[in-house]
């Protein structure tokens, strides 16, 4: 029989990386992301007995993380503006990222939350359309449409950039 | 499946296992090529979201929880200690009060007891004959050699910590009480005492205290002399 401490540590090891990445893409600020991840795991300790299976734990952590993020706005009464993307990107990947990788990150960060959130859930956690729908309390068709538009926007922007750079170089 | 629908489904989920999508791709090499292209694009997206996690994040998450838990336990211990302390305080006070009651003034206890004697009479079986009185008196090591009067009630009673035998007699002087106290009762009682309603007098016999109590205007002497004649202690 594992102690509560051991189960907590197992939970942290299993999920902290993906939860942190999700937080960064949600708030677009690494230090704020760390804060809300810490708050989320503190809450997880209290509900540890309820977090038995993996899928439930993942979905629970995401829900709490979103709540903590919303609370942050209430607490500080910050205006709900998106942080400047350039600022974020220097923060996330300071060096050694290919130009295209940086472009993709910038475009991802530039997506509106309603498109970025389902896409990030799919990319990080490998959630299915149904799981995303459940997590975000949306209808599955809405989710599929948003996923389509999210990828479409990024791809079109990349194509435009390529042809712009191409024309400049050529 | 038309081109647009195929593209929508692939864009929405490049790893789809939808049979209709798979069949469409198998039937059309252009569609398969498009799918491969989107899979490659998605691999880049997956790489882009897969940002570095600070190395020490795991340790900080575990550490902060430990700190929080430690503080919580300390608070709990402090609360438990405060609780135990208040229990101890209440127990201490109760014990002191109880102790005071046990060893309170015997004279006062006797008079108070007598003032409630009418209640005792109404609940007891009457009258108590010499046999019954002597049976109760036996545990005090004494007995009456003859009747001392009409005993209405013979009951043990507690005066603080001490068990005494209480007799209530119906006499020409009204209702009189006799208390036979055990040998170990050492609290002081005056030879004569009174509280305005009742008066008492102390008889010392064979190292035992016997107290007679009646109304302030009653003459106790006749009963006193009967007790002195009749009550004998063997132990």
Coordinates of N, CA and C in Angstrom, one line a residue, chain B:
Chain B
X1 N -16.6 10.5 -50.4 CA -16.4 11.7 -49.6 C -15.7 12.7 -50.5
X2 N -16.3 13.9 -50.5 CA -15.8 15.0 -51.4 C -14.5 15.6 -50.8
X3 N -13.8 16.3 -51.6 CA -12.5 16.8 -51.3 C -12.5 17.7 -50.0
X4 N -13.6 18.6 -50.0 CA -13.6 19.5 -48.8 C -13.8 18.8 -47.5
X5 N -14.8 17.8 -47.5 CA -15.0 17.1 -46.3 C -13.8 16.3 -45.8
X6 N -13.1 15.7 -46.8 CA -11.9 15.0 -46.5 C -10.8 15.9 -45.9
X7 N -10.7 17.0 -46.4 CA -9.7 18.0 -45.9 C -10.1 18.5 -44.5
X8 N -11.4 18.7 -44.3 CA -11.8 19.2 -43.0 C -11.5 18.1 -41.9
X9 N -11.8 16.8 -42.3 CA -11.6 15.8 -41.3 C -10.1 15.6 -41.0
X10 N -9.3 15.7 -42.0 CA -7.8 15.5 -41.8 C -7.2 16.7 -41.0
X11 N -7.7 17.9 -41.3 CA -7.3 19.1 -40.6 C -7.7 19.0 -39.1
X12 N -8.9 18.5 -38.9 CA -9.4 18.5 -37.5 C -8.6 17.4 -36.7
X13 N -8.3 16.3 -37.3 CA -7.5 15.3 -36.6 C -6.6 14.5 -37.6
X14 N -5.4 14.9 -37.7 CA -4.5 14.2 -38.7 C -4.3 12.7 -38.3
X15 N -4.5 12.3 -37.1 CA -4.3 10.9 -36.7 C -5.7 10.2 -36.7
X16 N -6.6 10.6 -37.4 CA -7.9 10.0 -37.4 C -7.9 8.5 -37.8
X17 N -8.8 7.8 -37.2 CA -8.9 6.3 -37.6 C -10.2 6.1 -38.3
X18 N -10.9 7.2 -38.7 CA -12.2 7.1 -39.3 C -12.0 6.3 -40.6
X19 N -12.9 5.2 -40.7 CA -12.8 4.3 -41.8 C -13.1 5.0 -43.2
X20 N -14.0 5.9 -43.2 CA -14.4 6.6 -44.4 C -13.2 7.4 -44.9
X21 N -12.5 8.0 -44.0 CA -11.3 8.8 -44.4 C -10.2 7.9 -45.0
X22 N -10.0 6.8 -44.3 CA -9.0 5.9 -44.7 C -9.3 5.3 -46.1
X23 N -10.6 5.0 -46.3 CA -11.0 4.4 -47.6 C -10.8 5.5 -48.7
X24 N -11.2 6.7 -48.4 CA -11.1 7.8 -49.4 C -9.6 8.0 -49.8
X25 N -8.7 7.9 -48.8 CA -7.3 8.1 -49.1 C -6.7 6.9 -49.9
X26 N -7.2 5.7 -49.7 CA -6.7 4.5 -50.4 C -7.2 4.6 -51.9
X27 N -8.4 5.2 -52.1 CA -8.9 5.3 -53.4 C -8.3 6.4 -54.3
X28 N -7.6 7.3 -53.6 CA -7.2 8.5 -54.3 C -5.8 8.9 -53.9
X29 N -4.8 8.8 -54.7 CA -3.4 9.1 -54.3 C -3.2 10.6 -54.0
X30 N -4.0 11.5 -54.6 CA -3.9 12.9 -54.3 C -4.3 13.1 -52.8
X31 N -5.4 12.4 -52.4 CA -5.8 12.6 -51.0 C -4.8 12.0 -50.1
X32 N -4.2 10.9 -50.4 CA -3.2 10.3 -49.6 C -2.0 11.2 -49.4
X33 N -1.6 11.9 -50.5 CA -0.5 12.8 -50.5 C -0.8 14.0 -49.6
X34 N -2.1 14.5 -49.7 CA -2.5 15.6 -48.9 C -2.4 15.2 -47.4
X35 N -2.9 14.0 -47.1 CA -2.9 13.5 -45.8 C -1.4 13.4 -45.2
X36 N -0.5 12.9 -46.0 CA 0.9 12.8 -45.6 C 1.4 14.2 -45.3
X37 N 1.1 15.1 -46.1 CA 1.5 16.5 -46.0 C 1.1 17.1 -44.6
X38 N -0.2 16.8 -44.3 CA -0.8 17.4 -43.1 C -0.2 16.7 -41.9
X39 N 0.1 15.3 -42.0 CA 0.8 14.6 -40.9 C 2.1 15.2 -40.6
X40 N 2.8 15.6 -41.7 CA 4.2 16.2 -41.5 C 4.0 17.5 -40.8
X41 N 3.0 18.3 -41.3 CA 2.8 19.6 -40.7 C 2.4 19.5 -39.2
X42 N 1.6 18.4 -38.9 CA 1.2 18.2 -37.5 C 2.4 17.9 -36.6
X43 N 3.3 17.1 -37.2 CA 4.5 16.7 -36.5 C 5.2 18.0 -36.0
X44 N 5.3 19.0 -36.9 CA 5.9 20.3 -36.6 C 5.1 21.0 -35.5
X45 N 3.8 20.9 -35.6 CA 3.0 21.5 -34.5 C 3.3 20.9 -33.2
X46 N 3.3 19.5 -33.2 CA 3.6 18.8 -31.9 C 4.9 19.2 -31.3
X47 N 5.9 19.4 -32.2 CA 7.2 19.8 -31.7 C 7.2 21.2 -31.2
X48 N 6.3 22.0 -31.8 CA 6.3 23.4 -31.4 C 5.6 23.6 -30.0
X49 N 4.6 22.8 -29.7 CA 4.0 22.9 -28.4 C 4.8 22.2 -27.3
X50 N 5.7 21.4 -27.7 CA 6.5 20.6 -26.8 C 7.7 21.4 -26.2
X51 N 7.3 22.4 -25.5 CA 8.3 23.3 -25.0 C 9.1 22.7 -23.8
X52 N 10.2 23.3 -23.4 CA 11.0 22.7 -22.3 C 10.3 23.0 -21.0
X53 N 10.4 22.0 -20.1 CA 9.9 22.2 -18.8 C 11.1 22.4 -17.9
X54 N 11.0 23.4 -17.0 CA 12.1 23.7 -16.1 C 12.5 22.4 -15.3
X55 N 13.8 22.2 -15.3 CA 14.3 20.9 -14.7 C 13.9 20.7 -13.3
X56 N 13.8 21.8 -12.5 CA 13.5 21.7 -11.1 C 12.1 21.8 -10.7
X57 N 11.2 21.8 -11.8 CA 9.8 22.0 -11.5 C 9.2 20.8 -10.6
X58 N 9.6 19.6 -11.0 CA 9.2 18.4 -10.2 C 9.5 18.6 -8.8
X59 N 10.8 18.9 -8.5 CA 11.2 19.0 -7.1 C 10.5 20.1 -6.4
X60 N 10.3 21.3 -7.1 CA 9.6 22.3 -6.4 C 8.1 22.0 -6.1
X61 N 7.5 21.2 -7.0 CA 6.1 20.8 -6.7 C 6.0 19.9 -5.5
X62 N 7.0 19.0 -5.4 CA 7.0 18.0 -4.3 C 7.4 18.8 -3.0
X63 N 8.4 19.7 -3.1 CA 8.9 20.4 -2.0 C 7.8 21.3 -1.4
X64 N 7.1 22.1 -2.2 CA 6.1 23.0 -1.7 C 5.0 22.3 -1.0
X65 N 4.7 21.1 -1.6 CA 3.6 20.3 -0.9 C 4.1 19.9 0.5
X66 N 5.3 19.4 0.6 CA 5.9 19.0 1.9 C 5.8 20.2 2.9
X67 N 6.2 21.4 2.4 CA 6.2 22.5 3.3 C 4.8 22.8 3.8
X68 N 3.8 22.8 2.8 CA 2.4 23.1 3.2 C 1.9 22.0 4.2
X69 N 2.3 20.8 4.0 CA 1.8 19.7 4.8 C 2.4 19.9 6.2
X70 N 3.7 20.2 6.3 CA 4.4 20.4 7.6 C 3.7 21.5 8.4
X71 N 3.4 22.7 7.7 CA 2.7 23.8 8.4 C 1.4 23.3 8.9
X72 N 0.7 22.6 8.0 CA -0.7 22.1 8.3 C -0.6 21.3 9.6
X73 N 0.4 20.3 9.6 CA 0.5 19.4 10.8 C 0.8 20.2 12.1
X74 N 1.7 21.2 11.9 CA 2.1 22.0 13.0 C 0.8 22.7 13.6
X75 N 0.0 23.3 12.7 CA -1.2 24.0 13.1 C -2.1 23.0 13.8
X76 N -2.2 21.8 13.3 CA -3.1 20.8 13.8 C -2.6 20.4 15.2
X77 N -1.3 20.2 15.4 CA -0.7 19.9 16.7 C -1.0 21.0 17.7
X78 N -0.9 22.2 17.2 CA -1.1 23.4 18.1 C -2.6 23.4 18.6
X79 N -3.5 23.1 17.6 CA -4.9 23.1 18.0 C -5.2 21.9 19.0
X80 N -4.6 20.8 18.7 CA -4.8 19.6 19.6 C -4.3 19.9 21.0
X81 N -3.1 20.6 21.0 CA -2.5 21.0 22.3 C -3.5 21.9 23.1
X82 N -4.0 22.9 22.4 CA -4.9 23.9 23.0 C -6.2 23.2 23.5
X83 N -6.6 22.2 22.7 CA -7.8 21.4 23.1 C -7.5 20.6 24.4
X84 N -6.4 19.9 24.4 CA -6.0 19.2 25.6 C -5.8 20.0 26.8
X85 N -5.3 21.2 26.6 CA -5.1 22.1 27.7 C -6.4 22.6 28.3
X86 N -7.4 22.9 27.4 CA -8.6 23.3 27.9 C -9.4 22.2 28.7
X87 N -9.2 21.0 28.2 CA -9.8 19.8 28.9 C -9.2 19.7 30.3
X88 N -7.9 19.8 30.3 CA -7.2 19.7 31.6 C -7.6 20.8 32.5
X89 N -7.9 22.0 32.0 CA -8.3 23.1 32.9 C -9.7 22.8 33.4
X90 N -10.6 22.4 32.6 CA -11.9 22.1 33.0 C -11.9 21.0 34.1
X91 N -11.1 19.9 33.8 CA -11.0 18.8 34.7 C -10.5 19.3 36.0
X92 N -9.5 20.2 36.0 CA -8.9 20.7 37.2 C -9.9 21.4 38.1
X93 N -10.6 22.3 37.4 CA -11.6 23.1 38.1 C -12.7 22.2 38.7
X94 N -13.2 21.3 37.9 CA -14.3 20.4 38.3 C -13.8 19.6 39.5
X95 N -12.6 19.1 39.4 CA -12.1 18.3 40.5 C -12.0 19.1 41.8
X96 N -11.5 20.4 41.7 CA -11.4 21.2 42.9 C -12.8 21.5 43.5
X97 N -13.8 21.8 42.6 CA -15.1 22.0 43.1 C -15.7 20.8 43.8
X98 N -15.5 19.6 43.1 CA -15.9 18.3 43.7 C -15.3 18.1 45.0
X99 N -14.0 18.3 45.1 CA -13.3 18.1 46.3 C -13.8 19.0 47.4
X100 N -14.1 20.3 47.0 CA -14.6 21.2 48.0 C -15.9 20.7 48.5
X101 N -16.7 20.2 47.6 CA -18.1 19.8 48.0 C -17.9 18.6 49.0
X102 N -17.0 17.7 48.6 CA -16.9 16.4 49.4 C -16.5 16.8 50.9
X103 N -15.6 17.8 51.0 CA -15.1 18.1 52.4 C -15.7 19.4 52.9
X104 N -16.8 19.8 52.4 CA -17.4 21.0 52.9 C -17.8 20.9 54.3
X105 N -18.2 21.9 54.9 CA -18.6 22.0 56.3 C -19.7 20.9 56.6
X106 N -19.4 20.0 57.5 CA -20.4 18.9 57.8 C -21.6 19.4 58.5
X107 N -21.4 20.4 59.3 CA -22.6 21.0 60.1 C -23.6 21.5 59.1
X108 N -23.1 22.2 58.1 CA -24.0 22.8 57.1 C -24.7 21.7 56.3
X109 N -23.9 20.7 56.0 CA -24.5 19.6 55.2 C -25.6 18.9 56.0
X110 N -25.4 18.8 57.3 CA -26.4 18.1 58.1 C -27.7 18.9 58.1
X111 N -27.6 20.2 58.4 CA -28.8 21.1 58.4 C -29.5 21.1 57.1
X112 N -28.7 21.2 56.0 CA -29.3 21.3 54.7 C -30.1 20.0 54.4
X113 N -29.5 18.9 54.8 CA -30.1 17.6 54.6 C -31.4 17.5 55.3
X114 N -31.4 18.0 56.6 CA -32.7 17.9 57.4 C -33.8 18.7 56.7
X115 N -33.4 19.9 56.2 CA -34.4 20.8 55.6 C -35.1 20.1 54.4
X116 N -34.4 19.1 53.8 CA -35.1 18.3 52.7 C -35.6 17.0 53.1
X117 N -35.7 16.8 54.5 CA -36.1 15.5 55.0 C -37.5 15.2 54.7
X118 N -38.4 16.2 54.6 CA -39.8 15.9 54.3 C -40.0 15.1 53.0
X119 N -39.1 15.4 52.0 CA -39.1 14.7 50.7 C -38.8 13.3 50.9
X120 N -37.8 13.0 51.8 CA -37.3 11.7 52.0 C -38.4 10.8 52.7
X121 N -39.2 11.5 53.6 CA -40.3 10.7 54.3 C -41.3 10.3 53.3
X122 N -41.7 11.1 52.3 CA -42.7 10.8 51.4 C -42.4 9.6 50.5
X123 N -41.0 9.4 50.3 CA -40.6 8.4 49.3 C -40.3 7.1 50.0
X124 N -40.3 7.0 51.4 CA -39.8 5.8 52.0 C -41.0 5.0 52.5
X125 N -40.6 3.7 52.7 CA -41.6 2.8 53.3 C -41.7 3.0 54.8
X126 N -42.9 3.2 55.4 CA -43.0 3.6 56.8 C -43.9 2.5 57.5
X127 N -43.7 2.3 58.8 CA -42.5 2.8 59.5 C -41.4 1.8 59.5
X128 N -40.2 2.2 60.0 CA -39.1 1.3 60.0 C -39.0 0.7 61.4
X129 N -39.1 -0.6 61.6 CA -39.1 -1.2 62.9 C -37.6 -1.4 63.4
X130 N -37.5 -1.8 64.6 CA -36.2 -2.0 65.2 C -35.3 -2.9 64.4
X131 N -35.9 -4.0 63.9 CA -35.1 -4.9 63.1 C -34.5 -4.3 61.9
X132 N -35.3 -3.5 61.2 CA -34.8 -2.9 60.0 C -33.7 -1.8 60.3
X133 N -33.9 -1.1 61.4 CA -32.9 -0.1 61.8 C -31.6 -0.8 62.1
X134 N -31.7 -1.8 62.9 CA -30.5 -2.5 63.4 C -29.8 -3.2 62.2
X135 N -30.5 -3.7 61.2 CA -29.9 -4.3 60.0 C -29.0 -3.2 59.3
X136 N -29.6 -2.0 59.2 CA -28.8 -0.9 58.6 C -27.6 -0.5 59.4
X137 N -27.9 -0.5 60.7 CA -26.9 0.0 61.6 C -25.7 -1.0 61.8
X138 N -25.9 -2.2 61.4 CA -24.9 -3.2 61.5 C -23.6 -2.9 60.8
X139 N -23.7 -2.2 59.6 CA -22.5 -1.9 58.9 C -21.7 -0.8 59.6
X140 N -22.3 -0.1 60.6 CA -21.6 0.9 61.3 C -21.0 0.2 62.6
X141 N -21.3 -1.1 62.8 CA -20.8 -1.8 64.0 C -21.6 -1.5 65.2
X142 N -22.9 -1.1 65.0 CA -23.7 -0.8 66.2 C -25.1 -1.4 66.2
X143 N -25.8 -1.3 67.3 CA -27.2 -1.7 67.3 C -27.9 -1.0 68.4
X144 N -29.2 -0.9 68.3 CA -30.1 -0.4 69.4 C -30.5 -1.6 70.2
X145 N -30.4 -1.5 71.5 CA -30.8 -2.6 72.4 C -32.3 -2.6 72.5
X146 N -32.9 -1.4 72.5 CA -34.4 -1.3 72.5 C -34.8 -0.1 71.6
X147 N -36.1 -0.1 71.4 CA -36.7 1.0 70.6 C -36.4 2.4 71.2
X148 N -36.1 3.3 70.3 CA -35.9 4.7 70.9 C -37.1 5.6 70.5
X149 N -38.1 5.0 69.8 CA -39.2 5.8 69.5 C -39.8 5.3 68.2
X150 N -40.7 6.1 67.6 CA -41.3 5.7 66.3 C -40.4 6.1 65.2
X151 N -39.7 5.2 64.6 CA -38.8 5.5 63.5 C -39.6 5.4 62.2
X152 N -39.7 6.6 61.6 CA -40.5 6.6 60.3 C -39.6 6.2 59.1
X153 N -38.4 6.7 59.1 CA -37.5 6.4 58.0 C -36.1 6.0 58.5
X154 N -35.5 5.0 57.9 CA -34.1 4.7 58.2 C -33.4 4.5 56.8
X155 N -32.6 5.5 56.5 CA -31.9 5.4 55.2 C -30.4 5.8 55.3
X156 N -29.7 5.2 54.4 CA -28.3 5.7 54.3 C -28.3 7.0 53.5
X157 N -27.5 8.0 53.9 CA -27.4 9.2 53.1 C -25.9 9.6 53.0
X158 N -25.7 10.4 51.9 CA -24.3 10.9 51.8 C -24.2 12.3 52.2
X159 N -23.2 12.6 53.1 CA -22.9 13.9 53.5 C -21.5 14.2 52.9
X160 N -21.5 14.8 51.7 CA -20.2 14.8 51.0 C -19.7 13.4 50.7
X161 N -18.5 13.1 51.1 CA -18.0 11.8 50.7 C -18.4 10.7 51.7
X162 N -19.1 11.1 52.8 CA -19.3 10.1 53.9 C -20.7 9.6 53.9
X163 N -20.8 8.3 54.1 CA -22.1 7.6 54.1 C -22.5 7.5 55.6
X164 N -23.7 8.1 55.9 CA -24.2 8.1 57.2 C -25.6 7.4 57.3
X165 N -26.0 7.0 58.5 CA -27.3 6.4 58.6 C -28.2 7.5 59.1
X166 N -29.3 7.8 58.4 CA -30.2 8.9 58.8 C -31.6 8.2 59.3
X167 N -31.9 8.5 60.5 CA -33.2 8.0 61.1 C -34.1 9.3 61.2
X168 N -35.4 9.1 60.9 CA -36.3 10.2 61.1 C -37.4 9.7 62.1
X169 N -37.5 10.3 63.2 CA -38.4 9.8 64.2 C -39.6 10.8 64.4
X170 N -40.8 10.2 64.6 CA -41.9 11.0 64.9 C -42.1 11.1 66.4
X171 N -42.0 12.2 67.0 CA -42.0 12.3 68.5 C -42.9 13.4 68.9
X172 N -43.1 13.6 70.2 CA -43.9 14.6 70.8 C -43.3 16.0 70.5
X173 N -41.9 16.0 70.2 CA -41.2 17.2 69.9 C -41.2 17.5 68.3
X174 N -42.1 16.8 67.6 CA -42.1 16.9 66.2 C -41.2 15.9 65.5
X175 N -40.9 16.1 64.3 CA -40.0 15.2 63.5 C -38.6 15.5 63.9
X176 N -37.9 14.4 64.4 CA -36.5 14.6 64.8 C -35.6 13.7 63.9
X177 N -34.4 14.2 63.7 CA -33.5 13.4 62.9 C -32.3 12.9 63.7
X178 N -31.9 11.7 63.4 CA -30.7 11.2 64.1 C -29.7 10.7 63.0
X179 N -28.5 11.2 63.0 CA -27.4 10.8 62.0 C -26.4 10.0 62.8
X180 N -26.1 8.8 62.3 CA -25.0 8.0 62.9 C -23.9 8.1 61.9
X181 N -22.8 8.7 62.3 CA -21.7 8.9 61.4 C -20.6 7.8 61.5
X182 N -20.0 7.4 60.5 CA -19.0 6.4 60.6 C -17.8 6.8 61.4
X183 N -17.0 5.8 61.8 CA -15.9 6.1 62.7 C -14.8 7.0 62.0
X184 N -14.7 6.9 60.7 CA -13.6 7.6 60.0 C -14.0 9.1 59.7
X185 N -15.2 9.5 60.0 CA -15.6 10.9 59.8 C -15.0 11.8 60.8
X186 N -14.1 12.6 60.4 CA -13.3 13.4 61.4 C -13.6 14.9 61.3
X187 N -14.6 15.3 60.4 CA -14.8 16.7 60.3 C -15.5 17.3 61.6
X188 N -15.1 18.5 61.9 CA -15.6 19.0 63.2 C -17.0 19.4 63.2
X189 N -17.8 19.1 64.2 CA -19.1 19.5 64.4 C -19.2 20.1 65.9
X190 N -19.9 21.2 66.0 CA -20.0 21.8 67.3 C -20.9 21.0 68.2
X191 N -20.8 21.1 69.5 CA -21.7 20.3 70.4 C -23.1 20.7 70.2
X192 N -23.3 22.0 70.0 CA -24.6 22.6 69.8 C -24.5 23.5 68.5
X193 N -25.4 23.4 67.6 CA -25.4 24.3 66.5 C -26.8 24.5 66.0
X194 N -27.0 25.6 65.1 CA -28.3 25.9 64.7 C -28.2 26.8 63.5
X195 N -29.2 26.8 62.7 CA -29.2 27.8 61.5 C -30.5 28.6 61.5
X196 N -31.2 28.7 62.6 CA -32.5 29.5 62.6 C -33.7 28.7 62.5
X197 N -33.7 27.6 61.6 CA -34.8 26.8 61.4 C -34.6 25.5 62.2
X198 N -33.4 25.0 62.2 CA -33.1 23.7 62.9 C -31.9 23.9 63.8
X199 N -31.9 23.0 64.8 CA -30.7 23.0 65.7 C -30.3 21.6 65.9
X200 N -29.0 21.4 66.2 CA -28.5 20.1 66.3 C -27.6 20.0 67.5
X201 N -27.4 18.7 68.0 CA -26.4 18.5 69.1 C -25.7 17.3 68.8
X202 N -24.4 17.3 69.3 CA -23.5 16.2 69.0 C -23.4 15.3 70.2
X203 N -23.5 14.0 70.0 CA -23.2 13.0 71.0 C -22.0 12.2 70.6
X204 N -21.0 12.1 71.5 CA -19.9 11.3 71.1 C -20.0 10.0 71.9
X205 N -20.0 8.9 71.2 CA -20.2 7.6 71.9 C -19.2 6.6 71.3
X206 N -18.4 6.0 72.2 CA -17.4 5.0 71.7 C -16.6 5.5 70.5
X207 N -16.2 6.8 70.6 CA -15.4 7.3 69.4 C -16.2 7.5 68.2
X208 N -17.5 7.4 68.3 CA -18.4 7.6 67.1 C -19.2 8.9 67.3
X209 N -19.5 9.6 66.2 CA -20.3 10.8 66.4 C -21.7 10.5 66.0
X210 N -22.7 10.9 66.8 CA -24.1 10.8 66.5 C -24.6 12.2 66.7
X211 N -25.4 12.6 65.7 CA -26.0 14.0 65.7 C -27.5 13.9 65.8
X212 N -28.1 14.7 66.7 CA -29.5 14.7 66.7 C -30.0 16.1 66.3
X213 N -31.0 16.2 65.4 CA -31.4 17.5 64.9 C -32.9 17.6 64.9
X214 N -33.4 18.7 65.3 CA -34.8 19.0 65.4 C -35.1 20.5 65.1
X215 N -36.4 20.8 65.2 CA -36.7 22.2 65.0 C -36.1 23.0 66.2
X216 N -35.9 24.3 65.9 CA -35.2 25.1 66.9 C -35.9 25.1 68.3
X217 N -37.2 25.0 68.3 CA -38.0 25.0 69.5 C -38.2 23.7 70.2
X218 N -37.6 22.6 69.5 CA -37.9 21.3 70.0 C -36.9 21.0 71.2
X219 N -37.3 20.1 72.1 CA -36.5 19.6 73.2 C -35.9 18.3 72.8
X220 N -34.5 18.3 72.6 CA -33.9 17.1 72.1 C -33.4 16.2 73.2
X221 N -33.5 16.6 74.4 CA -32.8 15.9 75.5 C -33.4 14.5 75.8
X222 N -34.7 14.3 75.7 CA -35.3 13.0 75.9 C -34.8 12.0 74.9
X223 N -34.7 12.4 73.6 CA -34.2 11.5 72.6 C -32.7 11.2 72.8
X224 N -32.0 12.2 73.2 CA -30.6 12.1 73.4 C -30.3 11.0 74.5
X225 N -31.1 11.1 75.5 CA -30.8 10.1 76.6 C -31.2 8.7 76.2
X226 N -32.3 8.6 75.4 CA -32.7 7.3 75.0 C -31.6 6.7 74.1
X227 N -31.0 7.5 73.2 CA -29.9 7.0 72.3 C -28.7 6.6 73.2
X228 N -28.3 7.4 74.1 CA -27.2 7.1 75.0 C -27.4 5.7 75.7
X229 N -28.6 5.5 76.1 CA -28.9 4.2 76.8 C -28.9 3.0 75.9
X230 N -29.5 3.2 74.7 CA -29.8 2.1 73.9 C -28.8 1.8 72.8
X231 N -28.1 2.8 72.3 CA -27.2 2.5 71.2 C -25.8 2.0 71.7
X232 N -25.5 0.8 71.2 CA -24.2 0.3 71.6 C -23.4 0.0 70.3
X233 N -22.1 0.2 70.4 CA -21.2 -0.2 69.3 C -20.3 -1.3 69.7
X234 N -20.2 -2.3 68.9 CA -19.4 -3.4 69.3 C -18.0 -3.4 68.6
X235 N -17.9 -2.8 67.5 CA -16.6 -2.8 66.8 C -15.9 -1.4 67.1

